[in-house]
PDB file of C-alpha atoms in Angstrom:
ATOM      1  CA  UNK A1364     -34.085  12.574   4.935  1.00  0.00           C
ATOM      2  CA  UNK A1365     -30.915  14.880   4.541  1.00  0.00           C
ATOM      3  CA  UNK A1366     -29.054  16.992   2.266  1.00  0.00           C
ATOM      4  CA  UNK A1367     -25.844  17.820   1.112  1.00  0.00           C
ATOM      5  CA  UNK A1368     -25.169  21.782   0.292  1.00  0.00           C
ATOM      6  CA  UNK A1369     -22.874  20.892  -2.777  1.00  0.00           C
ATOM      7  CA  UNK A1370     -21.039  18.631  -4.985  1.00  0.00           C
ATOM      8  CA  UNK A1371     -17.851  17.972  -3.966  1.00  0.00           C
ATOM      9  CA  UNK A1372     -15.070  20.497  -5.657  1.00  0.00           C
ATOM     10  CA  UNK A1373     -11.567  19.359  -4.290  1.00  0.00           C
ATOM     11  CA  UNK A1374      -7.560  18.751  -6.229  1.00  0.00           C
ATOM     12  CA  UNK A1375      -6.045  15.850  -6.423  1.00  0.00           C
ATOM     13  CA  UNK A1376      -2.362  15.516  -4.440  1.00  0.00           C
ATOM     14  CA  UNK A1377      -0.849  12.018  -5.106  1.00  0.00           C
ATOM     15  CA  UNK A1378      -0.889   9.631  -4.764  1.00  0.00           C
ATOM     16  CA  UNK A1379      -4.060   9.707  -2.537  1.00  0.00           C
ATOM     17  CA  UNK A1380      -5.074  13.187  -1.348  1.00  0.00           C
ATOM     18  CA  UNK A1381      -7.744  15.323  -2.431  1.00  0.00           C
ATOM     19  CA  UNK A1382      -7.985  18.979  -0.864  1.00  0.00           C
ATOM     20  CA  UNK A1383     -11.594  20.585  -0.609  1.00  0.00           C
ATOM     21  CA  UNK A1384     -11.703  23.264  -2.594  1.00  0.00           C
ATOM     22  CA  UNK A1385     -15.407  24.405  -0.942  1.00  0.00           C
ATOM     23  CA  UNK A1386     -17.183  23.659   1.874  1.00  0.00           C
ATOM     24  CA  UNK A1387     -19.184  20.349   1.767  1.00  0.00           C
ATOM     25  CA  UNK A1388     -21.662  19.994   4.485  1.00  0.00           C
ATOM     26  CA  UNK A1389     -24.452  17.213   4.881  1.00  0.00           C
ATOM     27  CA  UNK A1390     -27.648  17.909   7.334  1.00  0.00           C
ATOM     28  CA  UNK A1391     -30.333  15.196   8.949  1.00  0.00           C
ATOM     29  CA  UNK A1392     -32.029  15.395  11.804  1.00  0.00           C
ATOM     30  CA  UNK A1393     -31.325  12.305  12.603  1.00  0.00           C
ATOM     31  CA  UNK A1394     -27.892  12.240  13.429  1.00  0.00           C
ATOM     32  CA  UNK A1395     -26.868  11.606  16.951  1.00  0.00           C
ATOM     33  CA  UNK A1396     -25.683  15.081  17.970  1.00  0.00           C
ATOM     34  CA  UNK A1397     -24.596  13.760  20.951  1.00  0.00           C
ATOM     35  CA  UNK A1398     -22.252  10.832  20.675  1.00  0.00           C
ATOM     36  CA  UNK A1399     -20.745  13.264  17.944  1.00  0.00           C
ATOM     37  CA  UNK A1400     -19.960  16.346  20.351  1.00  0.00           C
ATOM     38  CA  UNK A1401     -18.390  14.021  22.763  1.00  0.00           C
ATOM     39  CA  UNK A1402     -15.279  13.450  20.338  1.00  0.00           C
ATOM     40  CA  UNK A1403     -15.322  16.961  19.363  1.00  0.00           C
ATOM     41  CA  UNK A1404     -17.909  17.387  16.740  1.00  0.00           C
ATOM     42  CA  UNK A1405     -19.517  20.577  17.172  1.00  0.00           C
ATOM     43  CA  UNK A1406     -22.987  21.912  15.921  1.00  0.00           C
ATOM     44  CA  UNK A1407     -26.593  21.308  17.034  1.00  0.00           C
ATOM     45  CA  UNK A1408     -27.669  22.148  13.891  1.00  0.00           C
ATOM     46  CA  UNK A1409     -27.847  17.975  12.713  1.00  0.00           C
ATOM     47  CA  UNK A1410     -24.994  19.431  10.239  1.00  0.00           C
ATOM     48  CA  UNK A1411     -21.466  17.439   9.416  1.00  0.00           C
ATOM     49  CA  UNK A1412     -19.114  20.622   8.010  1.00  0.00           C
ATOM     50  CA  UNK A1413     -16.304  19.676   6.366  1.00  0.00           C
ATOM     51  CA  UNK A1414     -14.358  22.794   5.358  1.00  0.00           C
ATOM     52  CA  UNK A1415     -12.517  24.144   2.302  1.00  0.00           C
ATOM     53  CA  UNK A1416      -8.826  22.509   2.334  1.00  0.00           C
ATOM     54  CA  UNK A1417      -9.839  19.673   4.623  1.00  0.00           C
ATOM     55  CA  UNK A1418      -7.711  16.371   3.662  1.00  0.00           C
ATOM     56  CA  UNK A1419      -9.718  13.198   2.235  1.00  0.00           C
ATOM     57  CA  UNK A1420      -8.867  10.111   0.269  1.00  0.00           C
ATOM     58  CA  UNK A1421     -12.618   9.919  -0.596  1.00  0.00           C
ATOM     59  CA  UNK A1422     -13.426   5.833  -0.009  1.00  0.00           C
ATOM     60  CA  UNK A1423     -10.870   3.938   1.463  1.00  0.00           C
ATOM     61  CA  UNK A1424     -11.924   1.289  -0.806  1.00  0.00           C
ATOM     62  CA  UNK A1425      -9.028  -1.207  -1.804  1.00  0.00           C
ATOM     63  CA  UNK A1426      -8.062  -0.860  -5.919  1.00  0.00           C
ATOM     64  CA  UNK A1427      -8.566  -4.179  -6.685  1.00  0.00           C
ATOM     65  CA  UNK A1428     -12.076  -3.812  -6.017  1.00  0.00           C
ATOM     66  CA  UNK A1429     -12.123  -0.639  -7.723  1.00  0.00           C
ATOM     67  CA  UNK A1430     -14.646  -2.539 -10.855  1.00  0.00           C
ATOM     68  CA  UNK A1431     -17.098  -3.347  -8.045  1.00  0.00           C
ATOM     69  CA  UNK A1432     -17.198   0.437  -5.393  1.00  0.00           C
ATOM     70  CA  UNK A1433     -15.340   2.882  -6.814  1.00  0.00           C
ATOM     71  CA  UNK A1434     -14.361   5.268  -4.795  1.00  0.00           C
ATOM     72  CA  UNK A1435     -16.591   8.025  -6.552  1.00  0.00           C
ATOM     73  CA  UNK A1436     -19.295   6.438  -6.084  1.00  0.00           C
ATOM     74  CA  UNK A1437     -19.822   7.168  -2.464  1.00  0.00           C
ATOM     75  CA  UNK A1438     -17.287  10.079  -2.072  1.00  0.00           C
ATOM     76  CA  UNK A1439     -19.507  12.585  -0.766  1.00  0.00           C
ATOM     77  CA  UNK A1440     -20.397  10.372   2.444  1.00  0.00           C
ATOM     78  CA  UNK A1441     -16.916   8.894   2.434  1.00  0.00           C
ATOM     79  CA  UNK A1442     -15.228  11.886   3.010  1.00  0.00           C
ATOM     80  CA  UNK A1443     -18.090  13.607   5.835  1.00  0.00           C
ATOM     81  CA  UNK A1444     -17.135  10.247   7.109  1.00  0.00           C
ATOM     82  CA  UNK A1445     -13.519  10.578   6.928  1.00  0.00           C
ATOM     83  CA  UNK A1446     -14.063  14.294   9.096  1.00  0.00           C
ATOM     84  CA  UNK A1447     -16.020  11.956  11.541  1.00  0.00           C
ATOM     85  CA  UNK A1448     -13.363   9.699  11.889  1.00  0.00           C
ATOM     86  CA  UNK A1449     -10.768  12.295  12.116  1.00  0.00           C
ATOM     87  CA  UNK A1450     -12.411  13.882  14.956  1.00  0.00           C
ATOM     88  CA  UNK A1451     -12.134  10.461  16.756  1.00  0.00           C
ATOM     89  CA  UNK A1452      -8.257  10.236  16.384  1.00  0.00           C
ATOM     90  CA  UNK A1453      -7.925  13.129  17.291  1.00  0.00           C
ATOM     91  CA  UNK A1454     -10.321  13.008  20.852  1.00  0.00           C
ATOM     92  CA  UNK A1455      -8.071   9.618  21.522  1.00  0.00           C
ATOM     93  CA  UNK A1456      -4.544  11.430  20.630  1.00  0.00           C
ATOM     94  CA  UNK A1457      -5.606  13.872  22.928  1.00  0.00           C
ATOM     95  CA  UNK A1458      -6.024  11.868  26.064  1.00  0.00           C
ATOM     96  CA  UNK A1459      -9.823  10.650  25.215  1.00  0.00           C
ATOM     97  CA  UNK A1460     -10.126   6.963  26.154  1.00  0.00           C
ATOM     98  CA  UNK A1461     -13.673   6.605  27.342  1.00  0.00           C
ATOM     99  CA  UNK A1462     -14.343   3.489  25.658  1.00  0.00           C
ATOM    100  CA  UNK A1463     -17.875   3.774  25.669  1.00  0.00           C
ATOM    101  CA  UNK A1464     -17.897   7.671  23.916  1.00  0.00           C
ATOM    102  CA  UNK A1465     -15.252   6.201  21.520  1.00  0.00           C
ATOM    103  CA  UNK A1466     -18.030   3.153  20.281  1.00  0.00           C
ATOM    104  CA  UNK A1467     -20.886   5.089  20.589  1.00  0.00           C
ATOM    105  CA  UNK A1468     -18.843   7.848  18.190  1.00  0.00           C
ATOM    106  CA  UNK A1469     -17.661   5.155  15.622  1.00  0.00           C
ATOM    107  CA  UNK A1470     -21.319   3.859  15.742  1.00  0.00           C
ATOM    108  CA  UNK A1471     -22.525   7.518  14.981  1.00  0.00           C
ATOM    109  CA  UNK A1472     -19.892   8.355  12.499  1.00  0.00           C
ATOM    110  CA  UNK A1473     -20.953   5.032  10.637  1.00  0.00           C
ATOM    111  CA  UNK A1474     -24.799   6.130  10.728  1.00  0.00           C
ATOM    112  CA  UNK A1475     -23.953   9.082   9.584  1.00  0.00           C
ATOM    113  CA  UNK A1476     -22.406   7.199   6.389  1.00  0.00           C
ATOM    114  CA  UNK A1477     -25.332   5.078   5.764  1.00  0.00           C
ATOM    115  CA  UNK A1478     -27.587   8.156   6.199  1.00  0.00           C
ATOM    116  CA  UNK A1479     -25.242   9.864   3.844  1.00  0.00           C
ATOM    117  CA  UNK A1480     -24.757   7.423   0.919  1.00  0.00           C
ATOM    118  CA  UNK A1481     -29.233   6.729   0.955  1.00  0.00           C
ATOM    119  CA  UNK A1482     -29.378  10.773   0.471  1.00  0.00           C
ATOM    120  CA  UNK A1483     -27.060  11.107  -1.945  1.00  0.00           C
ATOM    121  CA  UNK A1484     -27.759  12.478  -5.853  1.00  0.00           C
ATOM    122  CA  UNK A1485     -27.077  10.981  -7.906  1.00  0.00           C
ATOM    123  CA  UNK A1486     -28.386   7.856  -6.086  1.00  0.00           C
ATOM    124  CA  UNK A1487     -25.821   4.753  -5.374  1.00  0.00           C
ATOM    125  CA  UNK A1488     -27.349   1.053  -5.480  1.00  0.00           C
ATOM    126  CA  UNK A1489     -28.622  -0.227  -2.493  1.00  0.00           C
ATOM    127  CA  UNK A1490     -25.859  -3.185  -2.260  1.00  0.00           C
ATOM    128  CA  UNK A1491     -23.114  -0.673  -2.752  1.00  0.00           C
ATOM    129  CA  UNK A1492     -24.948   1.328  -0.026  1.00  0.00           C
ATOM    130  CA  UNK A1493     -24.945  -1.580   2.618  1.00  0.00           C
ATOM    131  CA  UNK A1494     -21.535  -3.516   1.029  1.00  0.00           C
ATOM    132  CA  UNK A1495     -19.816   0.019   1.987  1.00  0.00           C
ATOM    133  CA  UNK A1496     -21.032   0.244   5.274  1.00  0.00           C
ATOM    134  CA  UNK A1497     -21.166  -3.214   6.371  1.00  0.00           C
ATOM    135  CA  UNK A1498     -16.931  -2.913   5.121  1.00  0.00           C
ATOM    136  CA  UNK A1499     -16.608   0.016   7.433  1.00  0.00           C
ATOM    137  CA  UNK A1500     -18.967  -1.085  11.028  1.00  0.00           C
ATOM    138  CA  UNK A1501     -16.532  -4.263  10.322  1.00  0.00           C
ATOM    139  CA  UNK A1502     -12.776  -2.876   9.719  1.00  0.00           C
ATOM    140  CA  UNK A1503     -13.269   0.773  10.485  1.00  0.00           C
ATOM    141  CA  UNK A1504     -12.062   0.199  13.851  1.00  0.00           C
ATOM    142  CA  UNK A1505      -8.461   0.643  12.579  1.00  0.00           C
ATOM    143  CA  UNK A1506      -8.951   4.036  10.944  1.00  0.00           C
ATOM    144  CA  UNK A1507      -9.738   5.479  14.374  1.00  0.00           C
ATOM    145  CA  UNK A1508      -6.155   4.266  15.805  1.00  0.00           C
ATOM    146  CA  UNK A1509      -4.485   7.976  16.136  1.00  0.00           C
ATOM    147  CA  UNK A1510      -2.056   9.057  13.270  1.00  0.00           C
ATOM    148  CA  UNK A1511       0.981  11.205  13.526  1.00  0.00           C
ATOM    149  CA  UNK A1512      -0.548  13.446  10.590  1.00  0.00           C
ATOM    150  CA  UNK A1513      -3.869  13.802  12.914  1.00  0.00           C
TER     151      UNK A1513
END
């Protein structure tokens, strides 16, 4: 089971941004350390860090859909996953194109997500748990396409 060290504290930039205002971390010792470090995603302490001023749209979750996952409702995974996903852009902007450490990342990175939304407090319905991560195993693939802003 694993832990997150806080609630999220973080402003609001529109029309999508939010800007920690604290570190948010989330720990499990079951996350794979490994596939992680190979993008760039340091610690062997089974802890995500995401630091104070780090840039998140919380859930990527479309607005129409908005009545059914908001994106509050899983915003402390979503945005440990966004850092996840970050660090993959960035590994592939920098030359990284080891196909095999980029899927085996992306399949961490998701993990971690699932991991993330079952530990979270207050806790989120099991179908918003597994519609959320089912969403991202399936179209995630695009979010770790390197950005300019990355």
């Amino acid at each position: 089971m694993g832990k997150f060290n806080n609630k999220i504290s973080a402003e609001f930039h529109p029309p999508r941004k939010w800007i920690l205002e604290r570190l948010l971390s989330y720990k499990n010792d079951d996350i794979d350390n490994k596939a992680l470090e190979a993008v760039g995603v340091g610690g062997k302490e089974n802890e995500i860090r995401c630091t104070k001023g780090f840039v998140t749209d919380l859930a990527s979750v479309p607005r129409a859909i908005w009545w059914l996952i908001a994106p509050w409702d899983i915003a402390r995974a979503a945005i440990i996953h966004d850092l996840l996903y970050k660090t993959i852009r960035v590994y592939r902007a920098n030359g990284g194109n080891d196909k095999k450490v980029i899927c085996a990342a992306k399949k961490a990175a998701d993990k971690v997500f699932l991991m993330a939304m079952k530990d979270a407090e207050p806790s989120v319905p099991k179908w918003k748990i597994y519609s959320a991560y089912y969403a991202v195993v399936l179209f995630g693939r695009w979010s770790i396409i390197p950005r300019k802003e990355d």
